[in-house]
Amino acid sequence: MSNIREIVLSILMEYDRDGKKKPSLLKDALEKYDYLETRDKAFIKRVVDGCLERQIQVDYVIDQFSKTKVLKMQPLIRNIIRMGTYQIMFMDQVPDSAACNEAVKLASKHKFDGLKGFVNGVLRNIARNKDNIKYPDKDGSSSIEYLSVFYSMPQWLCKMWVQEYGFEKTEKILQFFLETRPTVLRINMYEAKDKEAQKKIKDELVEEIKKTGAQVKDNNLLSYAIELEKTDNIKFLPGFDEGRFAVQDVSSMLVAEIAGVTEGQTVVDVCAAPGGKTTHAAEKVGKSGRVLSRDVSDRKCELILENAERLGLDNIEVKVSDARIHDGNLGDMADVLYLDVPCSGLGIIGRKSDIKLNTSQKALSEIEALQWEIVKASWDYVKKGGTMIYSTCTVNRAENQKVVEKICREFPFEMVDISEVVSDIFKPEKDSDIMKSAKKGYIQLLPGEYGTDGFFIARLRRKSD
């Protein structure tokens, strides 16, 4: 286990090195060490993810028991103590003594013998007092600080969400971000001719996956989505190489449903990588339709092609294109235009904890400007009478509702009532918030509200006149 903790430390040190939390680091490391036992890879992922996800709370706890504050520590010692604290606070299967002893060994191995006593003292003090940590008061003037510390979320984000959604909804969002989530698969229905064929495809795949020991259950919103727990590398599951499924959250799958994509249509997707929505649209339009898929770099387009080829979809045309630059060849081309624009990603923090550590208020303003550049360059790709879908994986009103309102003011578009499709999928109360917004033409899914990521989807129609 010492070697496994050494791997964890090396990943955390790399994250810490330039102050940016790179989302690909852990994924790359797990692929590098794919030869390890499943339990060892699970330990690496749990501790690295946990230290990032709970960093504000972990640092708060350490600062209560250390004379040297976290940010003043040597980087290596800081990450060793963070690792130990996370294991003590959140991993019941790891004895506190093991967390302390292994931390001391790591310090010694890296030539910090003079700080072994310090590491040992801080961690053993935390272990003795872990059930009596004093957090900021939940009520009154400390409520924002409480949310920030207890759920490890930057204070400015907590304040913004409390202003937009209130304290109770904000706390539920933050709780959801810290919950363990299943892996969601979209079953490939490209070759299915009817519902009976779809059911057969799904049942056969589910039975094969269950034989691997994975737990599989139906998603409660979409029939072609399934949820997996207790599974290792998705690439080793039955059906992956044959393209029988794609990994995609249900919130993202809802784009095709709300767009009403049907057989024979032309769909243009201008910010398409890695290709989840593009390939889903390709399944929907069938062999008589096509999807024109675009993104800004060769690498991103390669990802789309890889996914399309694995899924056996031959109706997708992929080209490198900067969505901010108007493409005259796409004018009046789309029955459906997907504007799944770059966004702050605040709705998927539960899956990508680096987002909350990297984003800032300034970055939000910059992303809003980029989104509008893309809208201005792309709106006329929609045929008259055609559909524009504006979507993001965030819960920031300035990136969502305010943008679609501006589209309708400045361009020939109007919002479309989507309450019928929303009612069929979510089966909500008639006077619920989601039905009220659906009648206006959009939905804002808050993280966890329906078991999905946070997501915004608006449907607009280009006016014929």
Coordinates of C-alpha atoms in Angstrom, one line a residue:
M1 CA 0.0 0.0 0.0
S2 CA 3.0 2.3 0.5
N3 CA 3.7 2.3 -3.2
I4 CA 0.0 3.1 -3.9
R5 CA 0.2 6.1 -1.6
E6 CA 3.3 7.2 -3.3
I7 CA 1.3 7.3 -6.6
V8 CA -1.4 9.3 -4.9
L9 CA 1.2 11.8 -3.6
S10 CA 2.8 12.2 -7.0
I11 CA -0.5 13.0 -8.6
L12 CA -1.4 15.5 -5.9
M13 CA 2.0 17.2 -6.2
E14 CA 1.5 17.5 -10.0
Y15 CA -2.0 19.1 -9.3
D16 CA -0.4 21.5 -6.8
R17 CA 2.6 22.4 -8.9
D18 CA 1.2 25.2 -11.1
G19 CA -1.9 26.1 -9.1
K20 CA -4.3 24.6 -11.7
K21 CA -6.2 21.5 -11.2
K22 CA -5.9 19.6 -14.5
P23 CA -8.8 17.2 -15.1
S24 CA -6.8 14.8 -17.2
L25 CA -4.1 14.1 -14.7
L26 CA -6.0 11.4 -12.7
K27 CA -7.4 9.8 -15.8
D28 CA -3.9 9.6 -17.4
A29 CA -2.4 8.2 -14.2
L30 CA -5.1 5.5 -13.9
E31 CA -4.5 4.5 -17.5
K32 CA -0.7 4.4 -16.8
Y33 CA -1.3 2.1 -13.8
D34 CA -4.1 0.1 -15.3
Y35 CA -2.1 -3.1 -14.5
L36 CA -2.8 -2.6 -10.8
E37 CA -5.4 -4.5 -8.9
T38 CA -8.9 -3.0 -9.1
R39 CA -8.9 -2.2 -5.3
D40 CA -5.6 -0.3 -5.6
K41 CA -6.8 1.8 -8.6
A42 CA -10.0 2.4 -6.6
F43 CA -7.9 3.6 -3.6
I44 CA -5.9 6.0 -5.8
K45 CA -9.0 7.4 -7.4
R46 CA -10.8 7.8 -4.1
V47 CA -8.0 9.6 -2.3
V48 CA -7.0 11.9 -5.2
D49 CA -10.6 12.8 -6.0
G50 CA -11.4 13.2 -2.3
C51 CA -8.4 15.5 -1.6
L52 CA -9.5 17.7 -4.5
E53 CA -13.2 17.5 -3.8
R54 CA -12.9 18.1 -0.1
Q55 CA -9.9 20.4 -0.2
I56 CA -11.5 23.4 1.5
Q57 CA -12.9 21.3 4.3
V58 CA -9.7 19.3 4.7
D59 CA -7.5 22.4 4.9
Y60 CA -9.9 24.0 7.4
V61 CA -9.6 20.9 9.7
I62 CA -5.8 20.8 9.3
D63 CA -5.5 24.5 10.2
Q64 CA -7.3 23.8 13.5
F65 CA -4.6 21.4 14.6
S66 CA -1.5 22.7 13.1
K67 CA 0.6 25.7 14.2
T68 CA 1.8 26.0 10.6
K69 CA -1.1 26.8 8.4
V70 CA -1.7 24.7 5.3
L71 CA -0.7 27.3 2.8
K72 CA 2.6 28.0 4.6
M73 CA 3.7 24.3 4.6
Q74 CA 6.2 22.8 2.3
P75 CA 4.2 21.5 -0.8
L76 CA 5.1 17.9 -0.2
I77 CA 4.3 18.0 3.5
R78 CA 1.1 19.8 2.7
N79 CA -0.1 17.0 0.4
I80 CA 1.0 14.3 2.7
I81 CA -1.0 15.8 5.5
R82 CA -4.0 16.4 3.2
M83 CA -3.9 12.7 2.2
G84 CA -3.7 11.5 5.8
T85 CA -6.5 13.9 6.9
Y86 CA -8.8 12.8 4.1
Q87 CA -8.3 9.1 5.0
I88 CA -8.9 9.8 8.7
M89 CA -12.0 12.0 8.1
F90 CA -13.7 10.1 5.3
M91 CA -12.4 6.6 4.8
D92 CA -13.6 4.3 7.6
Q93 CA -12.0 1.2 6.0
V94 CA -8.5 2.8 6.6
P95 CA -7.5 2.6 10.3
D96 CA -6.4 6.0 11.6
S97 CA -3.1 4.5 12.7
A98 CA -2.4 3.3 9.2
A99 CA -3.1 6.8 7.7
C100 CA -0.7 8.4 10.3
N101 CA 2.0 5.8 10.0
E102 CA 2.0 5.7 6.1
A103 CA 2.1 9.6 6.1
V104 CA 5.2 9.5 8.3
K105 CA 6.9 6.9 6.0
L106 CA 6.2 9.1 3.0
A107 CA 7.8 12.1 4.7
S108 CA 10.9 10.1 5.6
K109 CA 11.2 8.6 2.1
H110 CA 11.3 12.1 0.7
K111 CA 14.1 13.2 3.1
F112 CA 11.9 15.2 5.5
D113 CA 13.0 13.3 8.6
G114 CA 13.0 16.5 10.6
L115 CA 9.2 16.9 9.9
K116 CA 8.2 13.3 10.7
G117 CA 7.1 14.4 14.3
F118 CA 5.2 17.3 12.9
V119 CA 3.3 15.1 10.4
N120 CA 2.6 12.5 13.0
G121 CA 1.5 15.0 15.7
V122 CA -1.0 16.9 13.4
L123 CA -2.6 13.7 12.0
R124 CA -2.9 12.0 15.4
N125 CA -4.4 15.1 16.9
I126 CA -7.0 15.2 14.0
A127 CA -7.7 11.4 14.5
R128 CA -8.4 12.0 18.3
N129 CA -10.7 14.9 17.6
K130 CA -12.3 14.1 14.2
D131 CA -15.8 13.7 15.8
N132 CA -15.6 17.1 17.5
I133 CA -14.6 19.4 14.7
K134 CA -16.0 22.9 15.1
Y135 CA -17.5 24.2 11.9
P136 CA -18.8 27.7 11.2
D137 CA -22.4 28.3 12.4
K138 CA -25.0 27.2 9.8
D139 CA -27.4 30.0 10.8
G140 CA -27.0 33.8 10.7
S141 CA -24.0 35.7 9.4
S142 CA -21.8 32.6 9.1
S143 CA -24.2 30.6 6.8
I144 CA -22.1 31.2 3.6
E145 CA -18.9 30.3 5.4
Y146 CA -20.6 27.2 6.7
L147 CA -21.6 26.1 3.2
S148 CA -18.2 26.8 1.9
V149 CA -16.3 24.9 4.5
F150 CA -18.6 22.0 5.1
Y151 CA -19.2 21.3 1.4
S152 CA -15.8 22.5 0.2
M153 CA -17.1 25.1 -2.2
P154 CA -15.6 28.6 -2.8
Q155 CA -17.5 31.2 -0.8
W156 CA -18.3 33.4 -3.9
L157 CA -20.1 30.5 -5.6
C158 CA -22.0 29.7 -2.4
K159 CA -23.1 33.3 -2.2
M160 CA -24.1 33.5 -5.9
W161 CA -26.2 30.4 -5.6
V162 CA -27.9 31.4 -2.3
Q163 CA -28.9 34.7 -4.0
E164 CA -30.3 32.8 -7.1
Y165 CA -31.8 29.7 -5.5
G166 CA -32.0 30.3 -1.7
F167 CA -30.1 28.5 1.1
E168 CA -32.0 25.2 1.2
K169 CA -31.7 24.5 -2.6
T170 CA -28.0 25.5 -2.5
E171 CA -27.3 23.1 0.3
K172 CA -29.0 20.3 -1.6
I173 CA -26.9 21.1 -4.7
L174 CA -23.7 21.0 -2.6
Q175 CA -24.7 17.8 -0.9
F176 CA -25.3 16.2 -4.3
F177 CA -21.9 17.2 -5.6
L178 CA -20.3 15.1 -2.9
E179 CA -22.4 12.0 -3.4
T180 CA -21.1 8.9 -5.2
R181 CA -22.5 8.9 -8.7
P182 CA -23.2 5.9 -11.0
T183 CA -21.8 5.7 -14.5
V184 CA -24.5 6.3 -17.0
L185 CA -24.5 4.6 -20.4
R186 CA -26.6 5.5 -23.5
I187 CA -27.4 2.3 -25.4
N188 CA -26.8 2.6 -29.1
M189 CA -30.1 2.3 -30.9
Y190 CA -28.9 3.1 -34.4
E191 CA -29.9 -0.3 -35.8
A192 CA -33.1 -0.6 -33.8
K193 CA -36.2 -0.4 -36.1
D194 CA -38.9 -0.3 -33.4
K195 CA -39.5 -0.5 -29.6
E196 CA -39.3 -4.3 -29.6
A197 CA -35.9 -4.2 -31.2
Q198 CA -34.7 -1.5 -28.7
K199 CA -35.9 -3.6 -25.8
K200 CA -34.0 -6.7 -27.2
I201 CA -30.8 -4.7 -27.7
K202 CA -31.0 -3.3 -24.2
D203 CA -31.8 -6.6 -22.4
E204 CA -29.0 -8.5 -24.1
L205 CA -26.4 -5.8 -23.2
V206 CA -27.6 -5.5 -19.6
E207 CA -27.3 -9.3 -19.1
E208 CA -23.8 -9.4 -20.4
I209 CA -22.7 -6.4 -18.3
K210 CA -24.2 -8.0 -15.1
K211 CA -22.0 -11.1 -15.7
T212 CA -18.9 -8.9 -15.0
G213 CA -20.2 -8.2 -11.4
A214 CA -21.3 -4.7 -12.2
Q215 CA -24.6 -3.5 -10.7
V216 CA -27.0 -2.3 -13.4
K217 CA -30.3 -0.5 -13.1
D218 CA -32.6 1.4 -15.4
N219 CA -32.5 5.1 -15.5
N220 CA -35.9 6.5 -14.4
L221 CA -36.1 9.2 -17.1
L222 CA -35.0 7.6 -20.4
S223 CA -35.6 4.0 -21.4
Y224 CA -32.3 3.7 -23.4
A225 CA -30.1 4.9 -20.4
I226 CA -28.8 2.5 -17.8
E227 CA -26.8 3.2 -14.6
L228 CA -23.7 1.2 -13.5
E229 CA -22.1 0.8 -10.1
K230 CA -19.2 -1.4 -9.0
T231 CA -17.5 -1.4 -12.4
D232 CA -13.9 -0.9 -13.3
N233 CA -12.6 0.5 -16.7
I234 CA -15.5 1.1 -19.0
K235 CA -13.4 0.1 -22.0
F236 CA -13.3 -3.5 -20.6
L237 CA -17.1 -3.9 -20.5
P238 CA -18.8 -6.2 -22.9
G239 CA -20.0 -4.2 -25.9
F240 CA -17.6 -1.3 -25.7
D241 CA -15.4 -2.3 -28.6
E242 CA -18.5 -3.2 -30.7
G243 CA -19.9 0.3 -30.0
R244 CA -23.1 -0.9 -28.3
F245 CA -23.1 2.0 -25.8
A246 CA -21.7 5.4 -25.1
V247 CA -20.9 7.1 -21.7
Q248 CA -23.2 10.1 -21.3
D249 CA -25.2 11.7 -18.5
V250 CA -28.9 11.7 -18.9
S251 CA -29.0 15.6 -18.7
S252 CA -26.9 15.6 -21.9
M253 CA -29.1 13.0 -23.6
L254 CA -32.2 15.2 -23.0
V255 CA -30.9 17.6 -25.7
A256 CA -32.0 15.3 -28.5
E257 CA -35.3 14.6 -26.8
I258 CA -36.2 18.3 -26.3
A259 CA -34.9 19.1 -29.8
G260 CA -37.3 16.6 -31.2
V261 CA -34.7 15.2 -33.5
T262 CA -36.3 12.8 -36.0
E263 CA -35.4 10.5 -38.9
G264 CA -34.0 12.2 -42.0
Q265 CA -33.2 15.6 -40.5
T266 CA -29.9 17.5 -40.8
V267 CA -28.4 18.4 -37.5
V268 CA -25.5 20.9 -37.2
D269 CA -23.5 20.7 -34.0
V270 CA -20.9 23.5 -33.8
C271 CA -19.2 22.7 -30.4
A272 CA -19.4 19.0 -30.7
A273 CA -16.4 17.3 -28.9
P274 CA -16.2 14.7 -27.5
G275 CA -19.3 13.8 -29.5
G276 CA -22.0 12.6 -27.1
K277 CA -24.7 14.8 -28.4
T278 CA -23.5 14.4 -32.0
T279 CA -23.6 10.6 -31.9
H280 CA -26.9 10.7 -30.1
A281 CA -28.3 12.9 -32.9
A282 CA -26.9 10.6 -35.5
E283 CA -28.8 7.7 -34.0
K284 CA -32.0 9.7 -34.0
V285 CA -31.7 11.0 -37.7
G286 CA -30.9 7.5 -38.9
K287 CA -29.4 6.5 -42.2
S288 CA -31.5 9.0 -44.2
G289 CA -30.3 11.9 -42.1
R290 CA -26.9 13.5 -41.3
V291 CA -25.0 15.3 -38.6
L292 CA -22.5 18.1 -39.5
S293 CA -20.2 18.0 -36.5
R294 CA -17.7 20.8 -35.8
D295 CA -15.1 21.7 -33.2
V296 CA -12.1 24.0 -32.9
S297 CA -9.1 21.6 -33.0
D298 CA -7.8 18.5 -34.7
R299 CA -7.6 16.7 -31.4
K300 CA -11.2 17.4 -30.6
C301 CA -12.4 16.3 -34.0
E302 CA -10.4 13.1 -33.6
L303 CA -12.3 12.4 -30.4
I304 CA -15.6 12.9 -32.3
L305 CA -14.5 10.6 -35.1
E306 CA -13.2 7.9 -32.7
N307 CA -16.6 7.9 -30.9
A308 CA -18.6 7.9 -34.2
E309 CA -16.5 5.0 -35.7
R310 CA -16.7 2.9 -32.5
L311 CA -20.5 3.3 -32.5
G312 CA -20.8 2.4 -36.2
L313 CA -22.3 5.8 -37.2
D314 CA -21.7 6.6 -40.9
N315 CA -23.9 9.6 -41.1
I316 CA -21.6 12.1 -39.4
E317 CA -19.4 14.6 -41.2
V318 CA -16.6 16.0 -38.9
K319 CA -14.6 19.1 -39.7
V320 CA -12.3 21.5 -37.8
S321 CA -14.0 24.8 -37.4
D322 CA -13.9 27.7 -34.9
A323 CA -17.5 28.3 -33.8
R324 CA -16.8 32.0 -33.4
I325 CA -16.2 32.4 -37.2
H326 CA -19.2 32.3 -39.5
D327 CA -19.2 29.4 -42.0
G328 CA -21.1 30.5 -45.1
N329 CA -21.5 26.9 -46.2
L330 CA -23.7 26.2 -43.3
G331 CA -26.3 29.0 -43.9
D332 CA -29.9 27.8 -43.8
M333 CA -28.6 24.2 -43.5
A334 CA -29.9 22.9 -40.2
D335 CA -33.3 21.5 -39.3
V336 CA -31.8 21.5 -35.8
L337 CA -28.8 23.5 -34.7
Y338 CA -27.0 22.5 -31.5
L339 CA -25.4 25.4 -29.6
D340 CA -23.9 23.4 -26.7
V341 CA -21.6 26.3 -26.0
P342 CA -18.5 26.3 -23.8
C343 CA -19.6 27.2 -20.2
S344 CA -18.4 27.5 -16.7
G345 CA -19.4 23.9 -16.0
L346 CA -20.9 24.7 -12.6
G347 CA -23.5 22.0 -13.1
I348 CA -21.0 19.1 -13.3
I349 CA -18.8 19.9 -10.4
G350 CA -19.8 16.6 -8.8
R351 CA -18.0 14.8 -11.7
K352 CA -15.2 17.3 -12.2
S353 CA -14.1 18.8 -8.9
D354 CA -11.3 20.7 -10.6
I355 CA -13.9 23.1 -11.9
K356 CA -14.7 24.7 -8.5
L357 CA -11.0 25.1 -7.8
N358 CA -10.1 26.6 -11.1
T359 CA -13.0 28.9 -11.9
S360 CA -13.4 32.6 -10.9
Q361 CA -15.9 35.5 -11.3
K362 CA -13.7 37.0 -14.0
A363 CA -13.7 33.7 -15.9
L364 CA -17.5 33.7 -15.8
S365 CA -17.6 37.1 -17.6
E366 CA -15.1 35.9 -20.2
I367 CA -17.1 32.8 -20.9
E368 CA -20.3 34.8 -21.3
A369 CA -18.6 36.9 -24.0
L370 CA -17.4 33.8 -25.8
Q371 CA -20.9 32.3 -25.8
W372 CA -22.3 35.4 -27.4
E373 CA -19.6 35.3 -30.1
I374 CA -20.7 31.8 -31.0
V375 CA -24.4 32.7 -31.1
K376 CA -23.8 35.7 -33.4
A377 CA -21.7 33.5 -35.8
S378 CA -24.0 30.6 -35.9
W379 CA -27.7 31.6 -35.6
D380 CA -28.4 31.7 -39.4
Y381 CA -27.3 28.1 -39.9
V382 CA -30.9 27.3 -38.8
K383 CA -33.5 27.0 -41.6
K384 CA -36.5 29.3 -41.4
G385 CA -38.9 27.4 -39.2
G386 CA -36.1 25.2 -37.9
T387 CA -34.9 24.7 -34.4
M388 CA -32.0 26.0 -32.3
I389 CA -31.1 24.2 -29.1
Y390 CA -29.1 26.4 -26.7
S391 CA -27.6 24.3 -23.9
T392 CA -25.0 24.4 -21.2
C393 CA -23.9 22.2 -18.3
T394 CA -24.0 25.1 -15.8
V395 CA -26.5 26.7 -13.4
N396 CA -25.5 30.3 -13.9
R397 CA -28.4 32.4 -15.0
A398 CA -26.2 34.9 -16.9
E399 CA -25.0 32.0 -19.1
N400 CA -28.4 30.6 -19.6
Q401 CA -31.8 32.4 -19.4
K402 CA -30.2 35.8 -20.1
V403 CA -28.6 34.5 -23.2
V404 CA -31.7 33.0 -24.8
E405 CA -33.7 36.2 -23.9
K406 CA -31.0 38.2 -25.8
I407 CA -31.2 35.8 -28.7
C408 CA -34.9 36.4 -29.0
R409 CA -34.4 40.2 -28.8
E410 CA -31.6 40.5 -31.4
F411 CA -32.3 37.7 -33.9
P412 CA -35.5 36.2 -35.6
F413 CA -36.1 33.5 -33.0
E414 CA -38.9 32.8 -30.5
M415 CA -39.1 30.3 -27.6
V416 CA -41.0 27.1 -28.1
D417 CA -43.3 25.5 -25.5
I418 CA -41.6 22.2 -24.5
S419 CA -44.0 21.3 -21.7
E420 CA -45.4 18.3 -23.4
V421 CA -42.0 16.5 -23.9
V422 CA -40.9 17.6 -20.4
S423 CA -44.1 16.2 -18.9
D424 CA -43.6 12.9 -20.7
I425 CA -40.0 12.5 -19.4
F426 CA -40.1 14.0 -15.9
K427 CA -43.8 13.5 -15.0
P428 CA -43.7 16.5 -12.7
E429 CA -46.6 18.3 -10.9
K430 CA -48.4 20.7 -13.3
D431 CA -47.5 23.7 -11.2
S432 CA -43.9 22.7 -10.6
D433 CA -41.0 25.0 -11.5
I434 CA -39.8 22.8 -14.3
M435 CA -43.3 22.9 -16.0
K436 CA -43.5 26.6 -15.6
S437 CA -40.2 27.1 -17.3
A438 CA -40.9 24.5 -20.0
K439 CA -44.0 26.4 -21.1
K440 CA -41.6 29.4 -21.6
G441 CA -39.3 27.2 -23.7
Y442 CA -36.5 26.0 -21.4
I443 CA -35.5 23.9 -18.4
Q444 CA -32.9 24.5 -15.8
L445 CA -32.0 21.2 -14.1
L446 CA -30.4 21.8 -10.7
P447 CA -27.7 19.2 -9.8
G448 CA -29.4 16.2 -8.2
E449 CA -33.0 17.5 -8.6
Y450 CA -33.9 14.6 -10.9
G451 CA -30.7 12.6 -10.3
T452 CA -28.8 14.3 -13.1
D453 CA -26.1 16.8 -13.5
G454 CA -27.0 20.5 -13.6
F455 CA -28.0 21.4 -17.1
F456 CA -29.8 24.1 -19.1
I457 CA -31.7 23.4 -22.3
A458 CA -33.7 25.9 -24.3
R459 CA -35.6 25.3 -27.6
L460 CA -36.0 28.2 -30.0
R461 CA -37.7 28.4 -33.4
R462 CA -36.4 30.6 -36.3
K463 CA -39.2 32.7 -37.5
S464 CA -40.3 32.2 -41.1
D465 CA -40.8 36.0 -41.7

